[in-house]
DNA sequence: GCCTGTGAAGCTATTCACAGCT
DNA sequence: AGCTGTGAATAGCTTCACAGGC
């Protein structure tokens, strides 16, 4: 028997991303200006101690009186995580999953920009999705290289994923987010992030039924 | 500066799910019957030591001569992870993301079954998606309770996610997979798994550009 | 020689707990 | 009284390294 799920362990970067989105929403929608570590913890699935530790990394600006000033915190996180220029992104595969991510990014794409999408399906080329132009896969390597794209998102079926990854790497991406249910082989110097929805579902099912 | 990404730390359950899908593919597509820990490691983004440790948990059946027998391994993993009855699943939100997960499950749903989908959009009701019937949200609690559904997948916009979660919990689900970019408040006894694509993208961007 | 199974060591990440401040 | 920042302690996870087997 497994010992009872631990919080997904996620590294700091993951949690900082979460804090960031929670804080933005809090500031924009509720007009909050300050927050305590235990509140932020509750809103992001973490503990107060964890929050304080994380915030130390970006330079803790909290006061005992009012906690953290949200504005300041967001700037500190941004400074820690973001490069001055928005990251350039390419998307391969404009199926349901690809479109879902475009929709998401149309809402919150702070410091990220999807430069181009690619699809094998000729009918999708020349079209735009959420304002992003779709090109044939044959042009991918060239466009990635010319536009200096940083990150590739792989939202194609598992069978095609490795080929797509190879082309993206040849084009010069430094990171890949693979949404297909397969583990890709990429060079050491390219960061691979795997987000397989099926695995998450299996995990959920496991913990729900045990 | 962050210390250089560590393997996502994922707990055993996550890795077992991965092994399982890798092994199935290997057996079905390539007709392999045996595999060594270092091979399985390479194919699933892990190390040989890690694989051997994980497989001990399900009952290691390896031999020095041929490694592990795939068939046996799959059965052992299944016995460890699956209940005798397939897990019953409900999906809320039949947008791009919801449909993506239905497509996925149409391919590999071993021991999982999506019983019903729900959507606010009246035009989607009465339709089926990948063979799954779509109902209005008003019927959700009732259907979840009557069908004894184990797990809910939340693929609705962030604003609606908490309401949907509340209804699902009232209906009696024991686990929730939330795909919306928000952290939900659920009772202790319900397992919450958060899979926010935006967070993964942010992580990828961070490691690609640092 | 090369593999598995596994105790022991080594790391990382998380939590505790408290000094210092308001 | 209640909060932050942080050293120290703990818990959890991963790798090492080697005995035992083919």
CSV table of C-alpha atoms (C1' of nucleotides) in Angstrom, one decimal:
chain,number,residue,atom,x,y,z
A,1,UNK,CA,0.0,0.0,0.0
A,2,UNK,CA,1.1,3.5,-0.9
A,3,UNK,CA,1.6,5.8,2.1
A,4,UNK,CA,-1.2,8.3,1.3
A,5,UNK,CA,-0.5,10.9,-1.3
A,6,UNK,CA,1.9,13.6,-0.5
A,7,UNK,CA,1.5,17.0,-2.1
A,8,UNK,CA,2.9,16.5,-5.7
A,9,UNK,CA,6.3,17.6,-4.4
A,10,UNK,CA,6.4,20.2,-7.2
A,11,UNK,CA,9.6,22.3,-7.2
A,12,UNK,CA,9.7,26.0,-6.4
A,13,UNK,CA,9.2,27.1,-9.9
A,14,UNK,CA,5.9,25.3,-10.1
A,15,UNK,CA,4.7,26.9,-6.9
A,16,UNK,CA,5.9,30.3,-7.8
A,17,UNK,CA,3.8,30.1,-11.0
A,18,UNK,CA,0.8,29.2,-8.9
A,19,UNK,CA,1.3,32.0,-6.4
A,20,UNK,CA,1.6,34.3,-9.3
A,21,UNK,CA,-1.7,33.4,-10.9
A,22,UNK,CA,-3.4,33.4,-7.5
A,23,UNK,CA,-2.0,36.8,-6.6
A,24,UNK,CA,-2.9,38.4,-10.0
A,25,UNK,CA,-6.5,37.2,-9.6
A,26,UNK,CA,-6.7,38.5,-6.1
A,27,UNK,CA,-5.4,41.9,-7.0
A,28,UNK,CA,-7.4,42.3,-10.2
A,29,UNK,CA,-10.7,40.8,-9.1
A,30,UNK,CA,-10.8,41.6,-5.4
A,31,UNK,CA,-8.7,44.6,-5.1
A,32,UNK,CA,-6.6,43.1,-2.4
A,33,UNK,CA,-3.3,44.8,-1.7
A,34,UNK,CA,-1.8,42.6,1.1
A,35,UNK,CA,-1.8,39.0,2.0
A,36,UNK,CA,-0.5,36.7,4.8
A,37,UNK,CA,1.5,33.6,4.1
A,38,UNK,CA,-1.2,31.3,5.5
A,39,UNK,CA,-3.8,32.9,3.2
A,40,UNK,CA,-1.7,32.4,0.1
A,41,UNK,CA,-0.9,28.9,1.2
A,42,UNK,CA,-4.6,28.0,1.5
A,43,UNK,CA,-5.3,29.5,-1.9
A,44,UNK,CA,-2.6,27.6,-3.6
A,45,UNK,CA,-2.6,24.2,-1.9
A,46,UNK,CA,0.5,24.9,0.3
A,47,UNK,CA,1.4,25.6,3.9
A,48,UNK,CA,2.4,28.9,5.4
A,49,UNK,CA,5.9,27.8,6.1
A,50,UNK,CA,6.3,26.6,2.6
A,51,UNK,CA,5.1,29.9,1.2
A,52,UNK,CA,7.5,31.9,3.4
A,53,UNK,CA,10.4,29.7,2.3
A,54,UNK,CA,9.5,30.1,-1.3
A,55,UNK,CA,9.1,33.8,-1.1
A,56,UNK,CA,12.5,34.1,0.6
A,57,UNK,CA,14.0,32.8,-2.7
A,58,UNK,CA,12.6,35.7,-4.6
A,59,UNK,CA,13.5,38.1,-1.8
A,60,UNK,CA,11.0,38.2,1.0
A,61,UNK,CA,9.4,41.6,1.5
A,62,UNK,CA,6.9,40.8,4.1
A,63,UNK,CA,6.1,42.7,7.2
A,64,UNK,CA,4.7,41.3,10.4
A,65,UNK,CA,2.0,43.9,10.4
A,66,UNK,CA,0.4,43.4,7.0
A,67,UNK,CA,2.0,40.3,5.5
A,68,UNK,CA,3.2,40.7,1.9
A,69,UNK,CA,2.3,43.5,-0.4
A,70,UNK,CA,0.9,41.8,-3.5
A,71,UNK,CA,2.2,44.3,-6.0
A,72,UNK,CA,5.7,44.0,-4.8
A,73,UNK,CA,5.5,40.2,-4.6
A,74,UNK,CA,4.3,40.0,-8.2
A,75,UNK,CA,7.2,42.1,-9.3
A,76,UNK,CA,9.7,40.0,-7.4
A,77,UNK,CA,8.4,36.8,-8.8
A,78,UNK,CA,8.4,38.3,-12.3
A,79,UNK,CA,12.0,39.4,-11.9
A,80,UNK,CA,12.9,36.0,-10.7
A,81,UNK,CA,11.1,34.0,-13.3
A,82,UNK,CA,10.8,36.1,-16.5
A,83,UNK,CA,13.4,37.2,-19.0
A,84,UNK,CA,13.0,40.8,-20.2
A,85,UNK,CA,11.7,39.5,-23.6
A,86,UNK,CA,8.6,37.4,-23.8
A,87,UNK,CA,9.4,33.7,-24.4
A,88,UNK,CA,8.6,32.7,-28.0
A,89,UNK,CA,6.6,29.5,-28.4
A,90,UNK,CA,5.6,27.2,-31.2
A,91,UNK,CA,2.7,24.8,-31.1
A,92,UNK,CA,2.6,21.5,-33.0
A,93,UNK,CA,-0.8,20.0,-33.4
A,94,UNK,CA,-4.0,22.1,-33.6
A,95,UNK,CA,-6.4,19.4,-32.4
A,96,UNK,CA,-8.5,19.7,-29.3
A,97,UNK,CA,-5.6,19.8,-27.0
A,98,UNK,CA,-3.6,22.3,-29.1
A,99,UNK,CA,-6.6,24.6,-29.3
A,100,UNK,CA,-7.2,24.3,-25.6
A,101,UNK,CA,-3.8,25.6,-24.9
A,102,UNK,CA,-4.2,28.4,-27.3
A,103,UNK,CA,-7.4,29.4,-25.6
A,104,UNK,CA,-5.7,29.3,-22.2
A,105,UNK,CA,-2.9,31.5,-23.5
A,106,UNK,CA,-5.3,33.9,-25.0
A,107,UNK,CA,-6.3,34.6,-21.4
A,108,UNK,CA,-3.0,34.7,-19.6
A,109,UNK,CA,0.1,34.8,-21.6
A,110,UNK,CA,2.2,37.2,-19.5
A,111,UNK,CA,5.7,37.2,-20.9
A,112,UNK,CA,4.9,34.4,-23.3
A,113,UNK,CA,3.9,34.6,-27.0
A,114,UNK,CA,2.8,31.9,-29.4
A,115,UNK,CA,4.5,32.8,-32.6
A,116,UNK,CA,3.2,30.0,-34.9
A,117,UNK,CA,1.2,26.8,-34.9
A,118,UNK,CA,1.7,23.8,-37.2
A,119,UNK,CA,-0.5,21.0,-38.3
A,120,UNK,CA,-0.3,18.1,-40.8
A,121,UNK,CA,-3.8,18.7,-41.8
A,122,UNK,CA,-3.7,20.9,-44.9
A,123,UNK,CA,-7.2,22.4,-44.2
A,124,UNK,CA,-5.9,24.0,-41.1
A,125,UNK,CA,-3.0,25.8,-42.7
A,126,UNK,CA,-3.5,29.4,-43.7
A,127,UNK,CA,-6.1,29.6,-40.9
A,128,UNK,CA,-5.6,31.3,-37.6
A,129,UNK,CA,-6.6,30.0,-34.2
A,130,UNK,CA,-6.9,32.5,-31.4
A,131,UNK,CA,-4.9,34.9,-33.5
A,132,UNK,CA,-2.1,32.4,-34.2
A,133,UNK,CA,-1.3,31.6,-37.8
A,134,UNK,CA,-1.1,27.9,-38.7
A,135,UNK,CA,1.6,26.6,-41.1
A,136,UNK,CA,2.3,23.2,-42.6
A,137,UNK,CA,4.8,21.0,-40.7
A,138,UNK,CA,7.3,21.2,-43.5
A,139,UNK,CA,7.9,24.9,-42.6
A,140,UNK,CA,8.4,24.2,-38.9
A,141,UNK,CA,12.2,23.9,-38.7
A,142,UNK,CA,12.7,27.0,-40.8
A,143,UNK,CA,10.3,29.2,-38.9
A,144,UNK,CA,11.5,28.0,-35.5
A,145,UNK,CA,15.1,28.9,-36.5
A,146,UNK,CA,14.3,32.2,-38.1
A,147,UNK,CA,12.0,33.4,-35.4
A,148,UNK,CA,14.4,32.2,-32.7
A,149,UNK,CA,11.7,30.2,-30.9
A,150,UNK,CA,12.5,29.2,-27.3
A,151,UNK,CA,9.9,26.5,-26.5
A,152,UNK,CA,7.9,24.0,-28.5
A,153,UNK,CA,4.6,22.5,-27.4
A,154,UNK,CA,3.9,19.0,-28.7
A,155,UNK,CA,0.2,18.4,-29.0
A,156,UNK,CA,0.2,15.7,-31.7
A,157,UNK,CA,-0.7,12.0,-31.4
A,158,UNK,CA,1.9,9.8,-29.6
A,159,UNK,CA,3.1,8.2,-32.9
A,160,UNK,CA,4.1,11.5,-34.4
A,161,UNK,CA,5.5,13.1,-31.2
A,162,UNK,CA,9.2,12.0,-31.5
A,163,UNK,CA,9.5,13.1,-35.1
A,164,UNK,CA,8.0,16.5,-34.3
A,165,UNK,CA,10.4,16.8,-31.3
A,166,UNK,CA,13.4,16.0,-33.5
A,167,UNK,CA,12.4,18.8,-35.9
A,168,UNK,CA,11.9,21.3,-33.1
A,169,UNK,CA,15.2,20.4,-31.6
A,170,UNK,CA,16.9,20.8,-35.0
A,171,UNK,CA,15.2,24.2,-35.3
A,172,UNK,CA,16.8,25.2,-32.0
A,173,UNK,CA,14.2,25.1,-29.2
A,174,UNK,CA,15.6,25.0,-25.7
A,175,UNK,CA,12.6,23.5,-24.1
A,176,UNK,CA,9.7,21.1,-25.0
A,177,UNK,CA,6.4,20.6,-23.4
A,178,UNK,CA,5.1,17.2,-24.4
A,179,UNK,CA,1.4,16.6,-24.0
A,180,UNK,CA,1.4,13.3,-25.8
A,181,UNK,CA,1.4,10.1,-23.8
A,182,UNK,CA,4.9,9.1,-24.6
A,183,UNK,CA,8.4,9.7,-23.2
A,184,UNK,CA,10.6,11.5,-25.8
A,185,UNK,CA,14.2,11.2,-26.4
A,186,UNK,CA,15.8,14.7,-26.5
A,187,UNK,CA,19.4,16.0,-26.1
A,188,UNK,CA,20.7,16.8,-22.7
A,189,UNK,CA,20.6,20.5,-23.3
A,190,UNK,CA,16.9,20.6,-24.1
A,191,UNK,CA,14.6,20.7,-21.2
A,192,UNK,CA,11.7,18.2,-21.5
A,193,UNK,CA,8.6,18.6,-19.5
A,194,UNK,CA,6.0,15.9,-19.8
A,195,UNK,CA,2.3,16.6,-19.0
A,196,UNK,CA,0.3,13.5,-19.9
A,197,UNK,CA,-3.3,14.0,-19.0
A,198,UNK,CA,-3.8,10.2,-18.9
A,199,UNK,CA,-1.2,9.9,-16.1
A,200,UNK,CA,-2.9,12.5,-14.0
A,201,UNK,CA,-6.2,10.7,-14.5
A,202,UNK,CA,-4.7,7.4,-13.5
A,203,UNK,CA,-3.2,9.0,-10.4
A,204,UNK,CA,-6.5,10.6,-9.4
A,205,UNK,CA,-8.3,7.3,-9.9
A,206,UNK,CA,-5.7,5.5,-7.8
A,207,UNK,CA,-6.0,7.8,-4.8
A,208,UNK,CA,-9.7,8.1,-5.1
A,209,UNK,CA,-10.2,4.3,-4.9
A,210,UNK,CA,-7.5,3.5,-2.3
B,1,UNK,CA,19.1,30.8,-9.4
B,2,UNK,CA,17.3,27.5,-9.2
B,3,UNK,CA,19.5,24.5,-8.9
B,4,UNK,CA,18.9,22.8,-12.2
B,5,UNK,CA,15.7,20.9,-12.6
B,6,UNK,CA,15.3,17.7,-10.8
B,7,UNK,CA,13.2,15.0,-12.2
B,8,UNK,CA,9.7,16.0,-11.3
B,9,UNK,CA,9.9,13.9,-8.2
B,10,UNK,CA,6.7,12.2,-9.2
B,11,UNK,CA,5.6,9.6,-6.7
B,12,UNK,CA,5.6,5.9,-7.4
B,13,UNK,CA,2.0,5.8,-8.6
B,14,UNK,CA,2.9,8.2,-11.4
B,15,UNK,CA,5.8,6.2,-12.5
B,16,UNK,CA,4.0,3.0,-12.4
B,17,UNK,CA,1.4,4.5,-14.7
B,18,UNK,CA,4.2,5.4,-17.1
B,19,UNK,CA,5.8,2.0,-17.0
B,20,UNK,CA,2.5,0.5,-17.7
B,21,UNK,CA,1.8,2.5,-20.8
B,22,UNK,CA,5.4,2.0,-22.0
B,23,UNK,CA,5.2,-1.8,-21.4
B,24,UNK,CA,1.8,-2.2,-23.2
B,25,UNK,CA,3.1,-0.4,-26.2
B,26,UNK,CA,6.3,-2.5,-26.3
B,27,UNK,CA,4.4,-5.7,-26.0
B,28,UNK,CA,1.7,-4.9,-28.5
B,29,UNK,CA,3.7,-3.0,-31.1
B,30,UNK,CA,7.1,-4.7,-31.0
B,31,UNK,CA,6.2,-8.1,-29.6
B,32,UNK,CA,8.8,-7.8,-26.9
B,33,UNK,CA,8.5,-10.3,-24.1
B,34,UNK,CA,11.3,-9.2,-21.7
B,35,UNK,CA,12.9,-6.0,-20.6
B,36,UNK,CA,15.8,-4.9,-18.4
B,37,UNK,CA,15.5,-2.2,-15.8
B,38,UNK,CA,17.8,0.1,-17.6
B,39,UNK,CA,15.9,-0.2,-20.8
B,40,UNK,CA,12.6,0.5,-19.1
B,41,UNK,CA,14.3,3.4,-17.3
B,42,UNK,CA,15.4,5.0,-20.6
B,43,UNK,CA,12.0,4.6,-22.1
B,44,UNK,CA,10.2,6.3,-19.2
B,45,UNK,CA,12.6,9.0,-18.1
B,46,UNK,CA,13.9,7.2,-15.1
B,47,UNK,CA,17.0,5.4,-13.9
B,48,UNK,CA,17.6,1.6,-13.6
B,49,UNK,CA,17.9,1.8,-9.8
B,50,UNK,CA,14.6,3.7,-9.6
B,51,UNK,CA,12.9,1.2,-11.8
B,52,UNK,CA,14.1,-1.7,-9.7
B,53,UNK,CA,12.9,0.0,-6.6
B,54,UNK,CA,9.5,0.8,-8.0
B,55,UNK,CA,9.1,-2.8,-9.3
B,56,UNK,CA,9.9,-4.1,-5.9
B,57,UNK,CA,6.8,-2.4,-4.6
B,58,UNK,CA,4.6,-4.4,-6.9
B,59,UNK,CA,6.6,-7.5,-6.3
B,60,UNK,CA,9.7,-7.8,-8.3
B,61,UNK,CA,9.7,-10.8,-10.6
B,62,UNK,CA,12.9,-10.1,-12.5
B,63,UNK,CA,15.7,-12.6,-13.3
B,64,UNK,CA,19.3,-11.8,-13.9
B,65,UNK,CA,19.2,-13.6,-17.2
B,66,UNK,CA,16.4,-11.9,-19.0
B,67,UNK,CA,15.3,-9.0,-16.8
B,68,UNK,CA,11.6,-8.7,-16.3
B,69,UNK,CA,8.8,-10.6,-18.1
B,70,UNK,CA,6.6,-7.9,-19.5
B,71,UNK,CA,3.4,-9.8,-19.3
B,72,UNK,CA,4.0,-10.7,-15.6
B,73,UNK,CA,5.0,-7.1,-14.8
B,74,UNK,CA,1.8,-5.7,-16.4
B,75,UNK,CA,-0.3,-8.1,-14.3
B,76,UNK,CA,1.5,-7.1,-11.1
B,77,UNK,CA,1.1,-3.4,-11.8
B,78,UNK,CA,-2.5,-3.9,-12.6
B,79,UNK,CA,-3.1,-5.9,-9.4
B,80,UNK,CA,-1.4,-3.1,-7.4
B,81,UNK,CA,-3.1,-0.2,-9.0
B,82,UNK,CA,-6.5,-1.3,-10.3
B,83,UNK,CA,-9.7,-2.3,-8.4
B,84,UNK,CA,-11.5,-5.3,-9.9
B,85,UNK,CA,-14.2,-3.0,-11.2
B,86,UNK,CA,-13.4,-0.2,-13.7
B,87,UNK,CA,-13.4,3.2,-12.1
B,88,UNK,CA,-16.4,5.3,-13.1
B,89,UNK,CA,-15.7,8.8,-14.3
B,90,UNK,CA,-17.7,11.9,-15.0
B,91,UNK,CA,-16.5,14.8,-17.1
B,92,UNK,CA,-17.7,18.4,-16.7
B,93,UNK,CA,-17.0,20.6,-19.6
B,94,UNK,CA,-17.0,19.4,-23.2
B,95,UNK,CA,-14.9,22.1,-24.7
B,96,UNK,CA,-11.6,21.6,-26.3
B,97,UNK,CA,-9.9,20.2,-23.2
B,98,UNK,CA,-12.8,18.0,-22.3
B,99,UNK,CA,-12.9,16.5,-25.8
B,100,UNK,CA,-9.2,16.0,-25.8
B,101,UNK,CA,-9.5,13.9,-22.7
B,102,UNK,CA,-12.3,11.9,-24.2
B,103,UNK,CA,-10.2,11.2,-27.3
B,104,UNK,CA,-7.4,10.1,-25.1
B,105,UNK,CA,-9.6,7.8,-23.1
B,106,UNK,CA,-11.1,6.3,-26.3
B,107,UNK,CA,-7.6,5.1,-27.0
B,108,UNK,CA,-6.5,3.8,-23.6
B,109,UNK,CA,-9.1,3.4,-20.9
B,110,UNK,CA,-8.0,0.2,-19.3
B,111,UNK,CA,-10.0,-0.1,-16.1
B,112,UNK,CA,-11.6,3.3,-16.4
B,113,UNK,CA,-14.9,4.3,-17.9
B,114,UNK,CA,-16.4,7.7,-18.6
B,115,UNK,CA,-20.1,7.3,-17.7
B,116,UNK,CA,-21.3,10.7,-18.5
B,117,UNK,CA,-20.3,14.2,-19.6
B,118,UNK,CA,-21.9,17.5,-18.6
B,119,UNK,CA,-22.0,20.9,-20.2
B,120,UNK,CA,-23.8,24.2,-19.6
B,121,UNK,CA,-24.2,24.6,-23.3
B,122,UNK,CA,-27.7,23.3,-24.2
B,123,UNK,CA,-26.7,22.5,-27.8
B,124,UNK,CA,-24.2,19.9,-26.5
B,125,UNK,CA,-26.8,18.1,-24.5
B,126,UNK,CA,-28.3,15.0,-26.0
B,127,UNK,CA,-25.3,14.7,-28.1
B,128,UNK,CA,-22.6,12.1,-27.6
B,129,UNK,CA,-18.8,12.7,-27.8
B,130,UNK,CA,-16.6,9.7,-28.4
B,131,UNK,CA,-19.5,7.5,-27.3
B,132,UNK,CA,-20.2,9.4,-24.1
B,133,UNK,CA,-23.6,11.0,-23.6
B,134,UNK,CA,-23.7,14.7,-22.6
B,135,UNK,CA,-26.2,15.9,-20.1
B,136,UNK,CA,-27.1,19.3,-18.7
B,137,UNK,CA,-25.3,20.3,-15.5
B,138,UNK,CA,-28.5,20.3,-13.5
B,139,UNK,CA,-28.6,16.5,-13.7
B,140,UNK,CA,-25.0,16.1,-12.6
B,141,UNK,CA,-25.4,15.5,-8.9
B,142,UNK,CA,-28.2,13.0,-9.4
B,143,UNK,CA,-26.4,11.0,-12.1
B,144,UNK,CA,-23.1,11.0,-10.1
B,145,UNK,CA,-25.0,9.6,-7.1
B,146,UNK,CA,-27.1,7.1,-8.9
B,147,UNK,CA,-24.2,5.8,-11.0
B,148,UNK,CA,-21.9,5.7,-8.1
B,149,UNK,CA,-19.2,7.7,-9.9
B,150,UNK,CA,-15.7,7.6,-8.4
B,151,UNK,CA,-13.9,10.4,-10.1
B,152,UNK,CA,-14.8,13.8,-11.6
B,153,UNK,CA,-12.8,15.6,-14.3
B,154,UNK,CA,-13.2,19.3,-14.2
B,155,UNK,CA,-12.6,20.9,-17.6
B,156,UNK,CA,-14.7,24.0,-17.3
B,157,UNK,CA,-13.4,27.6,-17.2
B,158,UNK,CA,-11.8,28.7,-13.9
B,159,UNK,CA,-14.7,30.8,-12.8
B,160,UNK,CA,-17.1,27.9,-12.8
B,161,UNK,CA,-14.7,25.2,-11.5
B,162,UNK,CA,-15.4,25.6,-7.7
B,163,UNK,CA,-19.2,25.4,-8.2
B,164,UNK,CA,-18.8,22.3,-10.4
B,165,UNK,CA,-16.5,20.7,-7.8
B,166,UNK,CA,-19.0,21.4,-5.0
B,167,UNK,CA,-21.7,19.6,-6.9
B,168,UNK,CA,-19.5,16.7,-7.7
B,169,UNK,CA,-18.5,16.3,-4.1
B,170,UNK,CA,-22.1,16.5,-3.1
B,171,UNK,CA,-22.8,13.7,-5.6
B,172,UNK,CA,-20.2,11.6,-3.9
B,173,UNK,CA,-17.0,11.5,-6.0
B,174,UNK,CA,-13.9,10.5,-4.1
B,175,UNK,CA,-11.4,12.1,-6.4
B,176,UNK,CA,-11.2,15.2,-8.7
B,177,UNK,CA,-8.9,16.0,-11.5
B,178,UNK,CA,-9.0,19.7,-12.0
B,179,UNK,CA,-7.7,21.0,-15.4
B,180,UNK,CA,-8.7,24.6,-14.8
B,181,UNK,CA,-6.1,27.0,-13.7
B,182,UNK,CA,-7.3,27.5,-10.1
B,183,UNK,CA,-6.8,25.7,-6.8
B,184,UNK,CA,-10.1,24.2,-5.5
B,185,UNK,CA,-11.3,23.9,-2.0
B,186,UNK,CA,-12.5,20.3,-1.4
B,187,UNK,CA,-13.1,18.3,1.8
B,188,UNK,CA,-10.2,16.3,3.3
B,189,UNK,CA,-11.5,13.0,2.2
B,190,UNK,CA,-11.7,13.9,-1.5
B,191,UNK,CA,-8.5,13.6,-3.4
B,192,UNK,CA,-7.7,16.6,-5.5
B,193,UNK,CA,-5.3,16.4,-8.4
B,194,UNK,CA,-4.4,19.6,-10.2
B,195,UNK,CA,-3.1,19.5,-13.8
B,196,UNK,CA,-2.9,23.1,-15.0
B,197,UNK,CA,-1.4,23.2,-18.5
B,198,UNK,CA,-0.4,26.8,-18.0
B,199,UNK,CA,1.8,25.9,-15.0
B,200,UNK,CA,3.6,23.3,-17.1
B,201,UNK,CA,4.2,25.7,-19.8
B,202,UNK,CA,5.6,28.3,-17.4
B,203,UNK,CA,7.9,25.6,-16.0
B,204,UNK,CA,9.1,24.7,-19.4
B,205,UNK,CA,9.7,28.3,-20.3
B,206,UNK,CA,11.6,28.9,-17.1
B,207,UNK,CA,14.0,26.0,-17.6
B,208,UNK,CA,14.4,26.6,-21.3
B,209,UNK,CA,15.5,30.2,-20.7
B,210,UNK,CA,17.6,29.8,-17.6
C,1,DG,C1',30.0,-10.2,-17.3
C,2,DC,C1',25.8,-8.4,-16.6
C,3,DC,C1',21.6,-8.5,-14.2
C,4,DT,C1',18.3,-8.2,-10.0
C,5,DG,C1',17.1,-7.1,-5.2
C,6,DT,C1',18.2,-4.3,-1.4
C,7,DG,C1',20.6,-2.3,2.9
C,8,DA,C1',22.8,1.9,3.6
C,9,DA,C1',24.2,6.4,2.3
C,10,DG,C1',23.2,10.8,0.4
C,11,DC,C1',20.1,14.4,-1.1
C,12,DT,C1',16.2,17.4,-1.4
C,13,DA,C1',12.3,19.2,0.2
C,14,DT,C1',9.2,20.2,3.9
C,15,DT,C1',8.0,21.2,8.5
C,16,DC,C1',9.1,22.8,13.2
C,17,DA,C1',9.9,26.2,16.2
C,18,DC,C1',11.4,30.3,17.8
C,19,DA,C1',13.8,35.0,17.8
C,20,DG,C1',12.6,39.5,16.4
C,21,DC,C1',9.3,43.0,15.1
C,22,DT,C1',4.9,45.7,15.1
D,1,DA,C1',-1.2,38.5,19.8
D,2,DG,C1',0.1,37.4,15.5
D,3,DC,C1',3.2,37.7,11.7
D,4,DT,C1',7.8,37.2,9.1
D,5,DG,C1',12.4,35.1,8.3
D,6,DT,C1',15.3,31.3,9.2
D,7,DG,C1',18.4,27.8,11.6
D,8,DA,C1',17.7,23.2,12.9
D,9,DA,C1',15.2,18.9,12.6
D,10,DT,C1',12.6,15.7,10.0
D,11,DA,C1',10.7,13.2,6.5
D,12,DG,C1',10.8,11.4,2.0
D,13,DC,C1',13.0,10.2,-2.3
D,14,DT,C1',16.9,8.8,-5.1
D,15,DT,C1',21.3,6.9,-5.9
D,16,DC,C1',25.2,4.0,-4.5
D,17,DA,C1',27.2,-0.2,-4.2
D,18,DC,C1',27.4,-4.8,-3.6
D,19,DA,C1',25.8,-9.7,-2.5
D,20,DG,C1',23.8,-13.4,-5.0
D,21,DG,C1',22.5,-15.7,-9.3
D,22,DC,C1',22.7,-17.1,-14.2
